[in-house]
Amino acid sequence: MKTRPAGIGNVNADWMGSLPPKLSGMPLKHLAVPGSHDSFTYWVDVHAPVGPDQKVYVKYLATMFSVLAKKVMVKWSMTQNLTFKEQLDAGIRYFDLRVSSKPGEAGLEIFFIHGLFGHKVRDGLLEIDSFLRKHRKEVIFLDFNHYYAMGSEHHKYLIKMLQEVFSSKLCKKCEVETITLDYLWEHKYQVIIFYHHPSAQGIPVMWPGDKIPAPWANTTEPSKLIQFLETTLKQRAKEGSFHVSQAILTPRAHTVARGLVWGLRNYLVERNLPAIMSWVEVQRPGSDGINIITSDFVELTDFANIVIRLNNLLLSEPDPKAR
């Protein structure tokens, strides 16, 4: 059964459009924005081959034990339970995307991936576009940061697909400081795409990856994670980029071995979420505060609501325009 605490449903479907003018006029890099880690892993295909993002020993196990091994992999590959639309309705506005072709398959089709193959990228993009058409003041970040089994033709195919699906909704590259919600609404921009690959150089609507650093703690311990988040926030670039705080724990091989039958959510995420969410709740957005925060299983807590509400702290600050 999926847990559905407050904030899941379409409660936050229009949260950006509902912000007061003081906030919609601030640089978007100063606002608190909820995001999801490995955003589109709510469904993976146990019948497809193991993904090219996996280590050799995982591929070997999957070949030896086939569906049984893949069922274990599913428990450790899935980092979200909500569909694209459910995440958007819940208020998630940043999406962390890993994509791959299927080696050996004819054509250039690209799929979401995390250990196992997920949905076709095109289907996901169309679902996002459908949401944006109904919610004209909502803006999303699409961060394409890992690519597997993709040659130059695959990249051309994906970049063209992104331009075809979102068309005039794509925000052109400019100074990050100038991007406010007011600016985006005025130009009818709703999508900022970050494409961490040289193939996108010179394309005005594909932002380079260095404009959205997302330092990764790579730990299973909440105390080390929180220390890392604090340190990297202090080092946050003052100019020229957004910033992602990845409030996630990362399983290691021995973690998976110990918690084999439980999976990521039951073994690692649920027991440590209270400590992580306690950190999130005391954050402050702003020029040297948090910007985008990502989480696994965004529906397990009131994550999106908690992050969105942090923006109220900015209302008590003096308006810089009034100086």
Coordinates of N, CA and C in Angstrom, one line a residue, residues 95-235:
F95 N 13.7 17.4 -11.1 CA 13.7 16.0 -11.4 C 15.1 15.6 -11.9
D96 N 15.6 14.6 -11.2 CA 17.0 14.0 -11.4 C 16.8 12.8 -12.3
L97 N 17.5 12.9 -13.5 CA 17.2 12.0 -14.6 C 18.4 11.2 -15.1
R98 N 18.3 9.9 -15.1 CA 19.4 9.1 -15.7 C 18.7 8.3 -16.9
V99 N 19.4 8.3 -18.0 CA 18.8 7.8 -19.2 C 19.8 6.9 -20.0
S100 N 19.2 6.0 -20.8 CA 20.0 5.0 -21.5 C 19.3 4.5 -22.7
S101 N 20.0 4.1 -23.7 CA 19.5 3.3 -24.8 C 19.4 1.8 -24.4
K102 N 18.8 1.0 -25.1 CA 18.8 -0.5 -24.8 C 19.8 -1.1 -25.8
P103 N 21.0 -1.5 -25.3 CA 22.0 -2.0 -26.2 C 21.4 -3.3 -26.9
G104 N 21.7 -3.3 -28.2 CA 21.2 -4.4 -29.0 C 19.8 -4.2 -29.6
E105 N 19.1 -3.1 -29.2 CA 17.8 -2.9 -29.7 C 17.9 -1.9 -30.9
A106 N 17.2 -2.2 -31.9 CA 17.2 -1.3 -33.1 C 16.6 0.0 -32.8
G107 N 17.0 1.1 -33.5 CA 16.5 2.4 -33.3 C 17.2 3.2 -32.2
L108 N 16.7 4.4 -31.9 CA 17.4 5.3 -31.0 C 16.6 5.5 -29.7
E109 N 15.6 4.7 -29.4 CA 14.7 4.9 -28.3 C 15.6 5.0 -27.0
I110 N 15.2 6.0 -26.1 CA 15.9 6.3 -24.9 C 14.9 6.0 -23.7
F111 N 15.4 5.4 -22.6 CA 14.6 5.0 -21.5 C 15.2 5.6 -20.2
F112 N 14.3 5.8 -19.2 CA 14.9 6.1 -17.9 C 15.5 4.9 -17.3
I113 N 16.5 5.0 -16.5 CA 17.2 3.9 -16.0 C 17.7 4.1 -14.5
H114 N 17.7 3.0 -13.7 CA 18.4 3.0 -12.5 C 18.5 1.5 -12.1
G115 N 19.6 0.9 -12.6 CA 19.8 -0.5 -12.5 C 19.0 -1.4 -13.4
L116 N 17.7 -1.1 -13.5 CA 16.8 -1.7 -14.5 C 16.2 -0.6 -15.4
F117 N 15.7 -1.0 -16.5 CA 15.1 0.0 -17.4 C 13.7 0.4 -16.9
G118 N 13.4 1.6 -17.1 CA 12.0 2.1 -16.8 C 11.3 2.5 -18.0
H119 N 10.5 3.5 -17.9 CA 9.6 4.0 -19.0 C 10.5 4.7 -20.1
K120 N 9.8 4.7 -21.3 CA 10.4 5.5 -22.4 C 10.5 7.0 -21.9
V121 N 11.6 7.6 -22.2 CA 11.7 9.1 -21.9 C 10.6 9.9 -22.5
R122 N 10.3 9.6 -23.8 CA 9.2 10.4 -24.5 C 7.9 10.3 -23.7
D123 N 7.5 9.2 -23.2 CA 6.2 9.1 -22.5 C 6.3 9.9 -21.2
G124 N 7.4 9.9 -20.5 CA 7.5 10.8 -19.3 C 7.4 12.2 -19.6
L125 N 8.1 12.7 -20.7 CA 8.1 14.1 -21.1 C 6.7 14.5 -21.5
L126 N 6.0 13.7 -22.2 CA 4.6 14.0 -22.6 C 3.7 14.2 -21.4
E127 N 3.9 13.3 -20.4 CA 3.1 13.4 -19.1 C 3.4 14.7 -18.4
I128 N 4.7 15.1 -18.4 CA 5.1 16.4 -17.7 C 4.5 17.6 -18.5
D129 N 4.5 17.5 -19.8 CA 4.0 18.6 -20.7 C 2.5 18.8 -20.5
S130 N 1.8 17.6 -20.3 CA 0.4 17.7 -20.1 C 0.1 18.4 -18.8
F131 N 0.9 18.2 -17.7 CA 0.7 18.9 -16.5 C 0.9 20.4 -16.7
L132 N 2.0 20.7 -17.4 CA 2.4 22.1 -17.5 C 1.3 22.9 -18.3
R133 N 0.7 22.3 -19.3 CA -0.4 22.9 -20.0 C -1.5 23.3 -19.1
K134 N -1.8 22.6 -18.1 CA -2.9 22.9 -17.2 C -2.5 23.8 -16.1
H135 N -1.2 23.9 -15.8 CA -0.7 24.7 -14.7 C 0.4 25.7 -15.2
R136 N -0.1 26.8 -15.8 CA 0.8 27.6 -16.6 C 1.8 28.4 -15.9
K137 N 1.7 28.5 -14.5 CA 2.7 29.3 -13.8 C 3.7 28.4 -13.0
E138 N 3.6 27.1 -13.3 CA 4.5 26.1 -12.6 C 5.7 26.0 -13.5
V139 N 6.9 25.9 -12.9 CA 8.2 25.8 -13.6 C 8.9 24.6 -13.1
I140 N 9.5 23.8 -14.0 CA 10.3 22.6 -13.5 C 11.7 22.6 -14.0
F141 N 12.6 22.0 -13.2 CA 14.0 21.8 -13.6 C 14.1 20.3 -14.0
L142 N 14.6 20.1 -15.2 CA 14.9 18.7 -15.7 C 16.4 18.6 -15.8
D143 N 17.0 17.7 -14.9 CA 18.4 17.6 -14.8 C 18.9 16.2 -15.4
F144 N 19.3 16.3 -16.7 CA 19.8 15.0 -17.3 C 21.3 14.9 -17.0
N145 N 21.6 14.1 -16.0 CA 23.0 14.1 -15.5 C 23.7 12.7 -15.7
H146 N 23.1 11.7 -16.1 CA 23.8 10.4 -16.3 C 23.2 9.8 -17.6
Y147 N 24.2 9.4 -18.5 CA 23.8 8.8 -19.8 C 24.5 7.5 -19.9
Y148 N 23.8 6.5 -20.4 CA 24.5 5.2 -20.6 C 24.2 4.6 -22.0
A149 N 25.2 4.0 -22.6 CA 25.0 3.4 -23.9 C 24.4 4.3 -24.9
M150 N 24.9 5.6 -24.9 CA 24.4 6.6 -25.8 C 25.5 7.2 -26.6
G151 N 25.4 7.1 -28.0 CA 26.3 7.7 -28.9 C 25.8 9.1 -29.3
S152 N 26.5 9.7 -30.3 CA 26.1 11.0 -30.7 C 24.7 11.1 -31.3
E153 N 24.3 10.0 -32.0 CA 23.0 10.0 -32.6 C 21.9 9.9 -31.5
H154 N 22.2 9.2 -30.5 CA 21.2 9.1 -29.4 C 21.0 10.5 -28.7
H155 N 22.1 11.2 -28.5 CA 22.0 12.5 -27.9 C 21.3 13.5 -28.8
K156 N 21.6 13.4 -30.1 CA 20.8 14.3 -31.1 C 19.3 14.0 -31.0
Y157 N 19.0 12.7 -30.9 CA 17.6 12.3 -30.9 C 16.9 12.8 -29.6
L158 N 17.6 12.7 -28.5 CA 17.0 13.1 -27.2 C 16.9 14.6 -27.1
I159 N 17.9 15.3 -27.6 CA 17.8 16.8 -27.5 C 16.7 17.3 -28.5
K160 N 16.6 16.7 -29.6 CA 15.5 17.1 -30.6 C 14.1 16.8 -29.9
M161 N 14.0 15.6 -29.2 CA 12.8 15.2 -28.6 C 12.4 16.3 -27.5
L162 N 13.4 16.7 -26.7 CA 13.1 17.7 -25.7 C 12.6 19.0 -26.3
Q163 N 13.2 19.4 -27.4 CA 12.8 20.6 -28.1 C 11.4 20.5 -28.7
E164 N 11.1 19.3 -29.2 CA 9.8 19.1 -29.8 C 8.7 19.1 -28.8
V165 N 8.9 18.4 -27.7 CA 7.9 18.2 -26.7 C 7.6 19.5 -26.0
F166 N 8.6 20.3 -25.6 CA 8.4 21.5 -24.7 C 8.4 22.8 -25.5
S167 N 9.0 22.8 -26.7 CA 8.9 23.9 -27.6 C 9.2 25.2 -27.0
S168 N 8.2 26.2 -27.0 CA 8.4 27.5 -26.5 C 8.4 27.6 -25.0
K169 N 8.2 26.5 -24.3 CA 8.2 26.5 -22.9 C 9.6 26.4 -22.3
L170 N 10.6 26.1 -23.2 CA 12.0 26.0 -22.8 C 12.7 27.3 -22.5
C171 N 13.2 27.5 -21.3 CA 13.9 28.7 -21.0 C 15.3 28.7 -21.6
K172 N 15.6 29.8 -22.3 CA 17.0 30.0 -22.9 C 18.0 30.3 -21.8
K173 N 19.3 29.9 -22.1 CA 20.4 30.2 -21.2 C 20.5 31.7 -21.0
C174 N 20.7 32.1 -19.7 CA 21.0 33.5 -19.4 C 21.6 33.5 -18.0
E175 N 21.8 34.7 -17.5 CA 22.4 34.8 -16.2 C 21.4 34.2 -15.2
V176 N 21.9 33.3 -14.3 CA 21.0 32.7 -13.3 C 20.3 33.7 -12.4
E177 N 21.1 34.7 -12.1 CA 20.5 35.8 -11.2 C 19.3 36.5 -11.7
T178 N 19.2 36.5 -13.1 CA 18.0 37.2 -13.7 C 16.8 36.4 -13.7
I179 N 16.9 35.1 -13.4 CA 15.7 34.2 -13.5 C 14.9 34.3 -12.2
T180 N 13.8 34.9 -12.4 CA 12.7 35.0 -11.3 C 11.5 34.3 -11.9
L181 N 10.5 34.0 -11.1 CA 9.3 33.4 -11.6 C 8.6 34.5 -12.5
D182 N 8.7 35.8 -12.0 CA 8.1 36.8 -12.9 C 8.7 36.8 -14.3
Y183 N 10.0 36.7 -14.4 CA 10.7 36.7 -15.7 C 10.2 35.5 -16.5
L184 N 10.1 34.3 -15.8 CA 9.7 33.1 -16.6 C 8.2 33.2 -17.0
W185 N 7.3 33.7 -16.1 CA 5.9 33.9 -16.5 C 5.8 34.9 -17.7
E186 N 6.6 35.9 -17.6 CA 6.5 36.9 -18.7 C 6.8 36.3 -20.1
H187 N 7.8 35.4 -20.1 CA 8.2 34.8 -21.4 C 7.5 33.5 -21.6
K188 N 6.6 33.1 -20.7 CA 5.9 31.8 -20.8 C 6.8 30.6 -20.8
Y189 N 8.0 30.8 -20.1 CA 8.9 29.6 -20.0 C 8.5 28.8 -18.8
Q190 N 8.5 27.5 -18.9 CA 8.1 26.6 -17.8 C 9.1 25.5 -17.5
V191 N 10.1 25.3 -18.4 CA 11.1 24.2 -18.3 C 12.5 24.7 -18.4
I192 N 13.3 24.4 -17.4 CA 14.8 24.7 -17.5 C 15.5 23.3 -17.6
I193 N 16.1 23.0 -18.7 CA 16.8 21.7 -18.9 C 18.3 21.9 -18.7
F194 N 18.8 21.0 -17.9 CA 20.3 20.9 -17.7 C 20.7 19.6 -18.4
Y195 N 21.7 19.8 -19.3 CA 22.1 18.6 -20.1 C 23.6 18.4 -19.9
H196 N 24.0 17.5 -19.1 CA 25.4 17.3 -18.7 C 26.2 16.5 -19.8
H197 N 26.3 17.1 -20.9 CA 27.0 16.4 -22.0 C 27.4 17.4 -23.1
P198 N 28.6 17.2 -23.7 CA 29.1 18.2 -24.7 C 28.1 18.3 -25.9
S199 N 27.3 17.2 -26.2 CA 26.4 17.3 -27.3 C 25.5 18.5 -27.3
A200 N 25.2 19.0 -26.1 CA 24.2 20.1 -26.0 C 24.9 21.5 -26.1
Q201 N 26.2 21.5 -26.3 CA 26.9 22.8 -26.3 C 26.4 23.6 -27.5
G202 N 26.2 24.9 -27.3 CA 25.7 25.8 -28.4 C 24.2 25.7 -28.7
I203 N 23.5 24.9 -27.9 CA 22.0 24.9 -28.1 C 21.4 25.8 -27.0
P204 N 20.8 26.9 -27.4 CA 20.4 28.0 -26.4 C 19.5 27.5 -25.3
V205 N 18.7 26.4 -25.5 CA 17.8 26.0 -24.5 C 18.3 24.8 -23.7
M206 N 19.5 24.4 -23.9 CA 20.1 23.4 -23.1 C 21.2 24.0 -22.1
W207 N 20.9 24.0 -20.9 CA 21.8 24.6 -19.9 C 22.9 23.6 -19.5
P208 N 24.2 24.1 -19.3 CA 25.3 23.2 -19.0 C 25.1 22.7 -17.5
G209 N 25.6 21.5 -17.2 CA 25.5 20.9 -15.9 C 26.1 21.8 -14.8
D210 N 27.2 22.6 -15.1 CA 27.8 23.4 -14.0 C 27.0 24.5 -13.5
K211 N 25.8 24.7 -14.1 CA 24.9 25.7 -13.6 C 24.0 25.1 -12.5
I212 N 24.1 23.8 -12.2 CA 23.3 23.2 -11.2 C 24.1 22.1 -10.4
P213 N 25.1 22.5 -9.7 CA 25.9 21.5 -8.9 C 25.0 20.8 -7.9
A214 N 25.2 19.5 -7.8 CA 24.5 18.7 -6.8 C 25.4 17.8 -6.1
P215 N 26.2 18.3 -5.2 CA 27.2 17.5 -4.5 C 26.5 16.3 -3.8
W216 N 27.2 15.1 -3.8 CA 26.7 13.8 -3.4 C 27.5 13.3 -2.2
A217 N 26.8 13.0 -1.1 CA 27.5 12.6 0.1 C 28.0 11.2 0.0
N218 N 27.3 10.3 -0.7 CA 27.7 8.9 -0.8 C 27.9 8.2 0.5
T219 N 26.9 8.3 1.4 CA 27.0 7.7 2.7 C 25.7 7.0 3.1
T220 N 25.9 6.0 4.1 CA 24.7 5.4 4.6 C 24.3 5.9 6.0
E221 N 25.1 6.9 6.5 CA 24.9 7.4 7.8 C 24.3 8.8 7.8
P222 N 23.1 9.0 8.5 CA 22.5 10.3 8.5 C 23.4 11.4 9.1
S223 N 24.2 11.1 10.1 CA 25.0 12.2 10.7 C 26.1 12.7 9.7
K224 N 26.7 11.7 9.0 CA 27.6 12.1 7.9 C 27.0 12.9 6.8
L225 N 25.8 12.5 6.4 CA 25.0 13.2 5.4 C 24.8 14.6 5.8
I226 N 24.3 14.8 7.0 CA 23.9 16.2 7.4 C 25.2 17.0 7.5
Q227 N 26.3 16.5 8.0 CA 27.5 17.2 8.0 C 27.9 17.7 6.6
F228 N 27.8 16.7 5.7 CA 28.1 17.0 4.3 C 27.2 18.1 3.7
L229 N 25.9 18.0 4.0 CA 25.0 19.0 3.4 C 25.3 20.4 4.0
E230 N 25.7 20.5 5.3 CA 26.0 21.7 5.9 C 27.3 22.3 5.2
T231 N 28.3 21.5 5.1 CA 29.6 21.9 4.5 C 29.4 22.4 3.1
T232 N 28.7 21.7 2.3 CA 28.5 22.0 0.8 C 27.6 23.3 0.7
L233 N 26.7 23.5 1.6 CA 25.9 24.7 1.6 C 26.7 25.9 1.8
K234 N 27.7 25.8 2.8 CA 28.6 26.9 3.1 C 29.5 27.2 1.9
Q235 N 29.7 26.2 1.1 CA 30.6 26.4 -0.1 C 29.8 26.7 -1.4

